[in-house]
mmCIF file of C-alpha atoms in Angstrom:
data_model
loop_
_atom_site.group_PDB
_atom_site.id
_atom_site.type_symbol
_atom_site.label_atom_id
_atom_site.label_comp_id
_atom_site.label_asym_id
_atom_site.label_seq_id
_atom_site.Cartn_x
_atom_site.Cartn_y
_atom_site.Cartn_z
ATOM 1 C CA MET A 1 0.000 0.000 0.000
ATOM 2 C CA ALA A 2 1.267 3.416 -0.848
ATOM 3 C CA LYS A 3 2.154 5.550 2.099
ATOM 4 C CA ILE A 4 2.648 9.274 2.256
ATOM 5 C CA LYS A 5 5.416 10.465 4.511
ATOM 6 C CA GLY A 6 6.476 13.936 5.398
ATOM 7 C CA THR A 7 9.353 15.689 7.014
ATOM 8 C CA ILE A 8 10.122 19.219 8.118
ATOM 9 C CA VAL A 9 13.218 21.379 8.196
ATOM 10 C CA VAL A 10 13.253 23.991 10.958
ATOM 11 C CA ASP A 11 15.274 27.169 10.612
ATOM 12 C CA LYS A 12 16.597 26.826 14.154
ATOM 13 C CA GLU A 13 18.049 30.311 14.441
ATOM 14 C CA ARG A 14 14.781 31.902 13.284
ATOM 15 C CA CYS A 15 12.584 29.808 15.594
ATOM 16 C CA LYS A 16 11.477 31.438 18.853
ATOM 17 C CA GLY A 17 10.272 28.262 20.540
ATOM 18 C CA CYS A 18 6.682 29.480 20.964
ATOM 19 C CA GLY A 19 5.392 25.915 20.719
ATOM 20 C CA VAL A 20 2.329 26.782 18.644
ATOM 21 C CA CYS A 21 3.439 24.218 16.032
ATOM 22 C CA VAL A 22 3.753 21.536 18.712
ATOM 23 C CA ALA A 23 0.164 22.160 19.827
ATOM 24 C CA SER A 24 -1.095 22.278 16.219
ATOM 25 C CA CYS A 25 0.410 19.018 14.966
ATOM 26 C CA PRO A 26 -2.422 16.491 14.508
ATOM 27 C CA CYS A 27 0.032 13.559 14.721
ATOM 28 C CA ASP A 28 1.985 14.739 17.789
ATOM 29 C CA VAL A 29 5.252 14.682 15.878
ATOM 30 C CA LEU A 30 6.858 17.811 17.275
ATOM 31 C CA SER A 31 8.492 18.877 20.498
ATOM 32 C CA LEU A 32 10.714 21.710 21.616
ATOM 33 C CA SER A 33 14.420 20.953 21.709
ATOM 34 C CA SER A 34 16.257 20.617 25.011
ATOM 35 C CA GLU A 35 19.019 22.752 23.485
ATOM 36 C CA VAL A 36 18.616 26.447 22.816
ATOM 37 C CA ASN A 37 19.549 28.490 19.758
ATOM 38 C CA GLY A 38 21.695 31.627 19.600
ATOM 39 C CA LYS A 39 18.904 33.759 21.043
ATOM 40 C CA GLY A 40 18.205 31.336 23.882
ATOM 41 C CA TYR A 41 15.026 29.845 22.471
ATOM 42 C CA PRO A 42 14.375 26.070 22.370
ATOM 43 C CA ALA A 43 13.719 25.425 18.672
ATOM 44 C CA ALA A 44 11.033 23.060 17.408
ATOM 45 C CA GLN A 45 12.144 19.624 16.282
ATOM 46 C CA MET A 46 10.675 16.318 15.156
ATOM 47 C CA ALA A 47 10.429 13.998 18.143
ATOM 48 C CA VAL A 48 8.559 11.230 16.271
ATOM 49 C CA PRO A 49 9.656 11.701 12.636
ATOM 50 C CA ASP A 50 7.959 8.522 11.385
ATOM 51 C CA ALA A 51 4.500 9.846 12.300
ATOM 52 C CA CYS A 52 4.789 12.947 10.090
ATOM 53 C CA THR A 53 2.399 13.026 7.130
ATOM 54 C CA GLY A 54 3.586 16.355 5.712
ATOM 55 C CA CYS A 55 0.218 18.039 6.317
ATOM 56 C CA ALA A 56 2.003 21.380 6.894
ATOM 57 C CA SER A 57 -0.243 22.427 9.812
ATOM 58 C CA CYS A 58 2.862 23.380 11.786
ATOM 59 C CA ALA A 59 4.278 25.475 8.962
ATOM 60 C CA VAL A 60 0.942 27.159 8.227
ATOM 61 C CA ILE A 61 0.548 28.416 11.779
ATOM 62 C CA CYS A 62 4.238 29.216 12.461
ATOM 63 C CA PRO A 63 4.357 32.983 13.079
ATOM 64 C CA ASP A 64 8.013 33.224 12.125
ATOM 65 C CA SER A 65 7.883 31.204 8.897
ATOM 66 C CA CYS A 66 10.695 28.926 10.023
ATOM 67 C CA ILE A 67 9.301 25.537 8.972
ATOM 68 C CA THR A 68 9.746 24.041 5.494
ATOM 69 C CA VAL A 69 7.682 20.936 4.733
ATOM 70 C CA TYR A 70 8.450 18.108 2.319
ATOM 71 C CA ARG A 71 6.213 15.200 1.422
ATOM 72 C CA GLN A 72 6.833 12.047 -0.578
ATOM 73 C CA LYS A 73 4.736 9.069 -1.624
ATOM 74 C CA PHE A 74 6.254 5.631 -1.176
ATOM 75 C CA GLU A 75 4.848 2.691 -3.155
ATOM 76 C CA MET B 1 10.882 2.756 5.082
ATOM 77 C CA ALA B 2 12.967 5.229 3.132
ATOM 78 C CA GLU B 3 13.359 8.775 4.356
ATOM 79 C CA VAL B 4 11.652 11.695 2.629
ATOM 80 C CA GLU B 5 14.105 13.332 0.251
ATOM 81 C CA ILE B 6 14.717 17.028 0.753
ATOM 82 C CA LYS B 7 14.276 18.266 -2.804
ATOM 83 C CA GLN B 8 12.191 20.788 -4.685
ATOM 84 C CA GLU B 9 9.675 18.346 -6.133
ATOM 85 C CA ASN B 10 8.728 17.148 -2.641
ATOM 86 C CA LEU B 11 8.320 20.676 -1.286
ATOM 87 C CA VAL B 12 4.901 21.309 0.265
ATOM 88 C CA TYR B 13 5.359 24.522 2.180
ATOM 89 C CA ALA B 14 8.157 27.033 2.568
ATOM 90 C CA LYS B 15 8.610 30.586 3.808
ATOM 91 C CA PRO B 16 6.758 32.890 1.375
ATOM 92 C CA ARG B 17 8.998 34.649 -1.152
ATOM 93 C CA LEU B 18 7.887 38.109 -0.024
ATOM 94 C CA ILE B 19 8.692 37.534 3.661
ATOM 95 C CA THR B 20 12.176 38.941 4.205
ATOM 96 C CA ASP B 21 14.975 37.161 6.040
ATOM 97 C CA ASN B 22 14.796 39.657 8.919
ATOM 98 C CA VAL B 23 13.921 37.970 12.197
ATOM 99 C CA MET B 24 10.641 39.503 13.360
ATOM 100 C CA HIS B 25 10.756 41.559 16.543
ATOM 101 C CA TYR B 26 7.371 40.211 17.657
ATOM 102 C CA CYS B 27 7.154 38.119 20.817
ATOM 103 C CA PRO B 28 7.235 34.324 20.336
ATOM 104 C CA GLY B 29 3.849 33.065 19.165
ATOM 105 C CA CYS B 30 2.462 36.502 18.213
ATOM 106 C CA SER B 31 -0.369 36.424 15.674
ATOM 107 C CA HIS B 32 1.217 39.276 13.708
ATOM 108 C CA GLY B 33 3.797 36.957 12.138
ATOM 109 C CA THR B 34 1.138 34.549 10.910
ATOM 110 C CA VAL B 35 -0.969 37.328 9.386
ATOM 111 C CA HIS B 36 2.119 38.894 7.750
ATOM 112 C CA LYS B 37 2.802 35.540 6.150
ATOM 113 C CA LEU B 38 -0.749 35.268 4.812
ATOM 114 C CA ILE B 39 -0.579 38.754 3.304
ATOM 115 C CA ALA B 40 2.761 37.945 1.651
ATOM 116 C CA GLU B 41 1.375 34.706 0.204
ATOM 117 C CA VAL B 42 -1.798 36.331 -1.123
ATOM 118 C CA ILE B 43 0.021 39.258 -2.760
ATOM 119 C CA ASP B 44 2.399 36.835 -4.459
ATOM 120 C CA GLU B 45 -0.443 34.584 -5.630
ATOM 121 C CA LEU B 46 -2.282 37.561 -7.102
ATOM 122 C CA GLY B 47 0.922 38.668 -8.867
ATOM 123 C CA LEU B 48 0.688 42.138 -7.337
ATOM 124 C CA ALA B 49 4.055 42.317 -5.587
ATOM 125 C CA GLU B 50 5.243 45.174 -7.815
ATOM 126 C CA ARG B 51 2.103 47.268 -7.438
ATOM 127 C CA THR B 52 1.035 46.970 -3.835
ATOM 128 C CA VAL B 53 1.309 49.686 -1.226
ATOM 129 C CA GLY B 54 0.814 48.735 2.400
ATOM 130 C CA VAL B 55 0.196 51.334 5.076
ATOM 131 C CA SER B 56 1.578 50.383 8.465
ATOM 132 C CA PRO B 57 0.198 51.725 11.737
ATOM 133 C CA VAL B 58 1.551 52.722 15.104
ATOM 134 C CA GLY B 59 1.709 49.746 17.409
ATOM 135 C CA CYS B 60 3.793 46.577 17.399
ATOM 136 C CA SER B 61 3.285 46.220 13.640
ATOM 137 C CA VAL B 62 4.814 49.641 12.968
ATOM 138 C CA PHE B 63 7.820 47.720 11.600
ATOM 139 C CA ALA B 64 5.744 45.617 9.187
ATOM 140 C CA TYR B 65 7.734 47.210 6.354
ATOM 141 C CA ASN B 66 10.814 45.328 7.528
ATOM 142 C CA TYR B 67 9.144 41.982 6.984
ATOM 143 C CA ILE B 68 7.063 42.052 3.803
ATOM 144 C CA ASP B 69 8.985 42.962 0.673
ATOM 145 C CA ILE B 70 6.517 45.378 -0.959
ATOM 146 C CA ASP B 71 6.158 49.171 -0.960
ATOM 147 C CA TRP B 72 5.017 50.646 2.328
ATOM 148 C CA MET B 73 4.013 53.942 3.848
ATOM 149 C CA GLU B 74 3.992 54.667 7.547
ATOM 150 C CA ALA B 75 1.006 56.636 8.818
ATOM 151 C CA ALA B 76 0.576 58.711 11.960
ATOM 152 C CA HIS B 77 -1.240 56.928 14.768
ATOM 153 C CA GLY B 78 -4.706 55.886 13.599
ATOM 154 C CA ARG B 79 -4.484 57.670 10.250
ATOM 155 C CA ALA B 80 -3.577 54.691 8.061
ATOM 156 C CA LEU B 81 -6.909 54.669 6.210
ATOM 157 C CA ALA B 82 -6.628 58.390 5.453
ATOM 158 C CA VAL B 83 -3.172 57.780 3.949
ATOM 159 C CA ALA B 84 -4.459 54.715 2.097
ATOM 160 C CA THR B 85 -7.301 56.797 0.641
ATOM 161 C CA ALA B 86 -4.805 59.217 -0.863
ATOM 162 C CA VAL B 87 -2.574 56.476 -2.279
ATOM 163 C CA LYS B 88 -5.487 54.613 -3.860
ATOM 164 C CA ARG B 89 -7.024 57.762 -5.380
ATOM 165 C CA LEU B 90 -3.705 58.872 -6.857
ATOM 166 C CA LYS B 91 -2.724 55.407 -8.095
ATOM 167 C CA PRO B 92 -5.963 53.478 -8.705
ATOM 168 C CA GLU B 93 -4.144 50.568 -10.363
ATOM 169 C CA THR B 94 -2.385 49.843 -7.065
ATOM 170 C CA LEU B 95 -3.502 47.388 -4.412
ATOM 171 C CA VAL B 96 -3.664 49.441 -1.226
ATOM 172 C CA PHE B 97 -4.191 47.943 2.201
ATOM 173 C CA THR B 98 -3.697 49.067 5.770
ATOM 174 C CA TYR B 99 -2.453 46.878 8.564
ATOM 175 C CA GLN B 100 -3.734 48.156 11.889
ATOM 176 C CA GLY B 101 -4.244 46.996 15.434
ATOM 177 C CA ASP B 102 -7.260 47.630 17.622
ATOM 178 C CA GLY B 103 -5.548 50.510 19.415
ATOM 179 C CA ASP B 104 -4.876 52.128 16.043
ATOM 180 C CA LEU B 105 -7.981 51.435 13.955
ATOM 181 C CA SER B 106 -10.674 51.367 16.619
ATOM 182 C CA ALA B 107 -9.341 53.802 19.220
ATOM 183 C CA ILE B 108 -7.355 56.828 18.066
ATOM 184 C CA GLY B 109 -8.241 56.180 14.416
ATOM 185 C CA THR B 110 -11.992 55.609 14.757
ATOM 186 C CA ALA B 111 -12.986 58.725 12.818
ATOM 187 C CA GLU B 112 -10.635 58.067 9.888
ATOM 188 C CA SER B 113 -11.616 54.416 9.762
ATOM 189 C CA ILE B 114 -15.388 54.953 9.875
ATOM 190 C CA HIS B 115 -15.261 57.678 7.239
ATOM 191 C CA ALA B 116 -13.009 55.697 4.898
ATOM 192 C CA ALA B 117 -15.561 52.877 5.120
ATOM 193 C CA ALA B 118 -18.483 55.277 4.628
ATOM 194 C CA ARG B 119 -16.835 56.778 1.531
ATOM 195 C CA GLY B 120 -16.400 53.276 0.145
ATOM 196 C CA GLU B 121 -12.728 53.680 -0.623
ATOM 197 C CA ASN B 122 -11.384 50.711 -2.609
ATOM 198 C CA VAL B 123 -8.871 49.760 0.045
ATOM 199 C CA VAL B 124 -8.580 46.851 2.458
ATOM 200 C CA ALA B 125 -8.092 47.243 6.188
ATOM 201 C CA ILE B 126 -6.462 44.281 7.914
ATOM 202 C CA TYR B 127 -7.504 44.794 11.514
ATOM 203 C CA ILE B 128 -5.635 42.877 14.231
ATOM 204 C CA ASN B 129 -7.850 42.759 17.318
ATOM 205 C CA ASN B 130 -6.138 41.410 20.417
ATOM 206 C CA ALA B 131 -8.238 43.427 22.897
ATOM 207 C CA ILE B 132 -5.244 45.177 24.410
ATOM 208 C CA TYR B 133 -2.576 47.811 23.750
ATOM 209 C CA GLY B 134 0.290 45.392 23.200
ATOM 210 C CA MET B 135 3.246 47.624 22.357
ATOM 211 C CA THR B 136 2.886 50.030 25.272
ATOM 212 C CA GLY B 137 2.620 47.344 27.924
ATOM 213 C CA GLY B 138 -0.838 45.796 27.873
ATOM 214 C CA GLN B 139 -3.199 48.639 28.802
ATOM 215 C CA MET B 140 -6.972 48.488 28.325
ATOM 216 C CA ALA B 141 -8.181 49.157 24.783
ATOM 217 C CA PRO B 142 -11.753 49.962 23.677
ATOM 218 C CA THR B 143 -11.973 46.325 22.559
ATOM 219 C CA THR B 144 -10.926 44.864 25.936
ATOM 220 C CA LEU B 145 -13.477 42.310 27.160
ATOM 221 C CA LEU B 146 -15.537 42.932 30.297
ATOM 222 C CA GLY B 147 -13.728 41.490 33.298
ATOM 223 C CA MET B 148 -10.456 41.187 31.386
ATOM 224 C CA LYS B 149 -7.362 42.085 33.390
ATOM 225 C CA THR B 150 -4.945 44.550 31.817
ATOM 226 C CA ALA B 151 -2.218 46.846 33.133
ATOM 227 C CA THR B 152 -4.775 49.639 33.636
ATOM 228 C CA THR B 153 -7.671 47.423 34.767
ATOM 229 C CA PRO B 154 -5.866 45.146 37.244
ATOM 230 C CA TYR B 155 -9.174 43.974 38.776
ATOM 231 C CA GLY B 156 -10.775 43.379 35.390
ATOM 232 C CA ARG B 157 -12.649 45.776 33.107
ATOM 233 C CA ASP B 158 -15.645 47.178 35.002
ATOM 234 C CA PRO B 159 -18.353 48.667 32.736
ATOM 235 C CA ARG B 160 -19.362 51.247 35.392
ATOM 236 C CA LEU B 161 -15.844 52.642 35.391
ATOM 237 C CA ASN B 162 -14.412 51.678 31.988
ATOM 238 C CA GLY B 163 -17.450 51.386 29.746
ATOM 239 C CA TYR B 164 -18.276 48.556 27.404
ATOM 240 C CA PRO B 165 -16.191 47.030 24.585
ATOM 241 C CA TYR B 166 -17.372 47.580 21.043
ATOM 242 C CA LYS B 167 -17.257 45.753 17.750
ATOM 243 C CA ILE B 168 -16.114 48.024 14.976
ATOM 244 C CA ALA B 169 -16.714 45.342 12.324
ATOM 245 C CA GLU B 170 -20.453 45.281 13.110
ATOM 246 C CA MET B 171 -20.515 49.082 13.233
ATOM 247 C CA MET B 172 -18.903 49.338 9.799
ATOM 248 C CA ALA B 173 -21.318 46.753 8.405
ATOM 249 C CA HIS B 174 -24.085 49.382 8.663
ATOM 250 C CA LEU B 175 -22.256 51.635 6.189
ATOM 251 C CA ASP B 176 -23.174 51.378 2.522
ATOM 252 C CA GLY B 177 -19.574 51.999 1.417
ATOM 253 C CA ALA B 178 -18.282 48.951 3.278
ATOM 254 C CA THR B 179 -19.019 45.958 1.075
ATOM 255 C CA TYR B 180 -17.029 43.122 2.606
ATOM 256 C CA ILE B 181 -16.658 42.764 6.365
ATOM 257 C CA THR B 182 -15.357 39.538 7.835
ATOM 258 C CA ARG B 183 -13.922 38.344 11.123
ATOM 259 C CA GLN B 184 -11.257 35.640 11.161
ATOM 260 C CA SER B 185 -8.630 34.254 13.499
ATOM 261 C CA VAL B 186 -5.261 32.511 13.200
ATOM 262 C CA HIS B 187 -5.201 30.412 16.362
ATOM 263 C CA LYS B 188 -5.529 27.049 14.573
ATOM 264 C CA PRO B 189 -4.223 25.821 11.197
ATOM 265 C CA ALA B 190 -7.774 25.556 9.790
ATOM 266 C CA ASN B 191 -8.518 29.140 10.839
ATOM 267 C CA VAL B 192 -5.264 30.306 9.272
ATOM 268 C CA ARG B 193 -6.335 28.814 5.945
ATOM 269 C CA LYS B 194 -9.777 30.449 6.172
ATOM 270 C CA CYS B 195 -8.182 33.772 7.070
ATOM 271 C CA LYS B 196 -5.975 33.551 4.001
ATOM 272 C CA ALA B 197 -9.016 32.977 1.791
ATOM 273 C CA ALA B 198 -10.722 36.007 3.348
ATOM 274 C CA ILE B 199 -7.683 38.237 2.776
ATOM 275 C CA LYS B 200 -7.478 37.042 -0.820
ATOM 276 C CA LYS B 201 -11.144 37.789 -1.417
ATOM 277 C CA ALA B 202 -10.790 41.253 0.121
ATOM 278 C CA PHE B 203 -7.748 42.060 -2.049
ATOM 279 C CA GLN B 204 -9.519 40.832 -5.181
ATOM 280 C CA ARG B 205 -12.627 42.872 -4.400
ATOM 281 C CA SER B 206 -10.475 45.939 -3.851
ATOM 282 C CA MET B 207 -8.851 45.508 -7.277
ATOM 283 C CA GLU B 208 -12.298 45.051 -8.853
ATOM 284 C CA GLY B 209 -13.412 48.387 -7.384
ATOM 285 C CA LYS B 210 -16.131 46.888 -5.208
ATOM 286 C CA GLY B 211 -15.601 49.179 -2.232
ATOM 287 C CA PHE B 212 -14.182 49.065 1.241
ATOM 288 C CA SER B 213 -13.237 45.765 2.896
ATOM 289 C CA LEU B 214 -12.380 45.036 6.494
ATOM 290 C CA VAL B 215 -10.727 41.793 7.536
ATOM 291 C CA GLU B 216 -10.709 41.624 11.309
ATOM 292 C CA VAL B 217 -8.331 39.031 12.721
ATOM 293 C CA VAL B 218 -9.049 38.104 16.337
ATOM 294 C CA SER B 219 -5.511 37.728 17.628
ATOM 295 C CA THR B 220 -3.475 36.990 20.704
ATOM 296 C CA CYS B 221 -1.095 39.149 22.687
ATOM 297 C CA ASN B 222 0.510 36.565 24.909
ATOM 298 C CA SER B 223 2.884 39.055 26.570
ATOM 299 C CA GLY B 224 0.036 41.466 27.324
ATOM 300 C CA TRP B 225 -2.271 38.689 28.439
ATOM 301 C CA LYS B 226 0.507 37.188 30.625
ATOM 302 C CA LEU B 227 0.006 33.729 29.126
ATOM 303 C CA SER B 228 2.150 31.325 27.131
ATOM 304 C CA PRO B 229 1.583 31.362 23.349
ATOM 305 C CA VAL B 230 -0.294 28.055 23.412
ATOM 306 C CA ALA B 231 -2.386 29.069 26.447
ATOM 307 C CA SER B 232 -3.174 32.377 24.702
ATOM 308 C CA ASN B 233 -4.633 30.544 21.735
ATOM 309 C CA GLU B 234 -6.847 28.549 24.103
ATOM 310 C CA TRP B 235 -7.851 31.691 26.016
ATOM 311 C CA LEU B 236 -8.747 33.340 22.715
ATOM 312 C CA GLU B 237 -11.039 30.475 21.788
ATOM 313 C CA GLN B 238 -12.752 30.419 25.184
ATOM 314 C CA ASN B 239 -13.080 34.147 25.830
ATOM 315 C CA MET B 240 -12.596 36.220 22.687
ATOM 316 C CA LEU B 241 -14.598 34.161 20.216
ATOM 317 C CA PRO B 242 -17.906 34.240 22.166
ATOM 318 C CA PHE B 243 -17.813 38.050 22.035
ATOM 319 C CA TYR B 244 -16.135 38.333 18.626
ATOM 320 C CA PRO B 245 -17.751 35.490 16.650
ATOM 321 C CA LEU B 246 -15.969 34.411 13.478
ATOM 322 C CA GLY B 247 -17.371 34.545 9.980
ATOM 323 C CA ASP B 248 -18.489 36.919 7.246
ATOM 324 C CA ILE B 249 -20.526 39.808 8.654
ATOM 325 C CA LYS B 250 -21.386 41.456 5.360
ATOM 326 C CA GLU B 251 -20.741 40.741 1.719
ATOM 327 C CA VAL B 252 -22.320 42.741 -1.062
ATOM 328 C CA LYS B 253 -22.159 40.718 -4.267
#
């Protein structure tokens, strides 16, 4: 069965760690990093990468436009 | 299973082209960034990047011109719609919109805003309503909810002392010149998508000469509300939306 998988790339230095993406992810993929970026914010990251479907909910709501979403179909 | 390849053909969503690389000065989780992004996407989709003039207000979004790569003018406090009127009348082929907060559009700028709507100017007002004066430290605004705590109403807004909040979108809907009035929010991905559609419709109507449009975006101010960004979005849904219900208020075909 074909499966659609997604992944995200977070611009870590642009991210402010607001966590709105974490709350918006329907598949509970995201979490905030335990490390901080140059400004002291914990950037968003994929905690459960396999569950990502590439729906882009996180990127759509991100106020700082720091999430890029990719999606691929596997046969 | 194989990993998703990071390449152009798999790209679903990326930072809009018209959003600059400057890191926004807004607090983490602020609705302004999301609405900026929607405006940038819509302008690019309509192919109007080279002939759009935005008018920025006084308030947190005074620096909007640093973040969206179009032409901008900066208006005096509350006067954005007066400036937009002039720009649109002198250059009718231009898409002209204002980006204003509730302290700008519905407090100090009430007269300019109401009269621009009454004249039916072919401009769009993007109205960010977070029920508070965010930039100056979270004081009460005319839109502050009853009982809501702010820096100047520490025991909650009391109507006997502070009066009642008002809904400028409903007020403008009574004016014949205002032809599209809608209220949206950006606290959930689905709402963000609806808000984008509303902004696009307003911009298209403006270019078709159909009159004045107001897109109110019920927004958060997590610093002013003293809540985390995620808790602010929940507070908005529980407290703001009952008083400021979402949806189209007026649309003249």
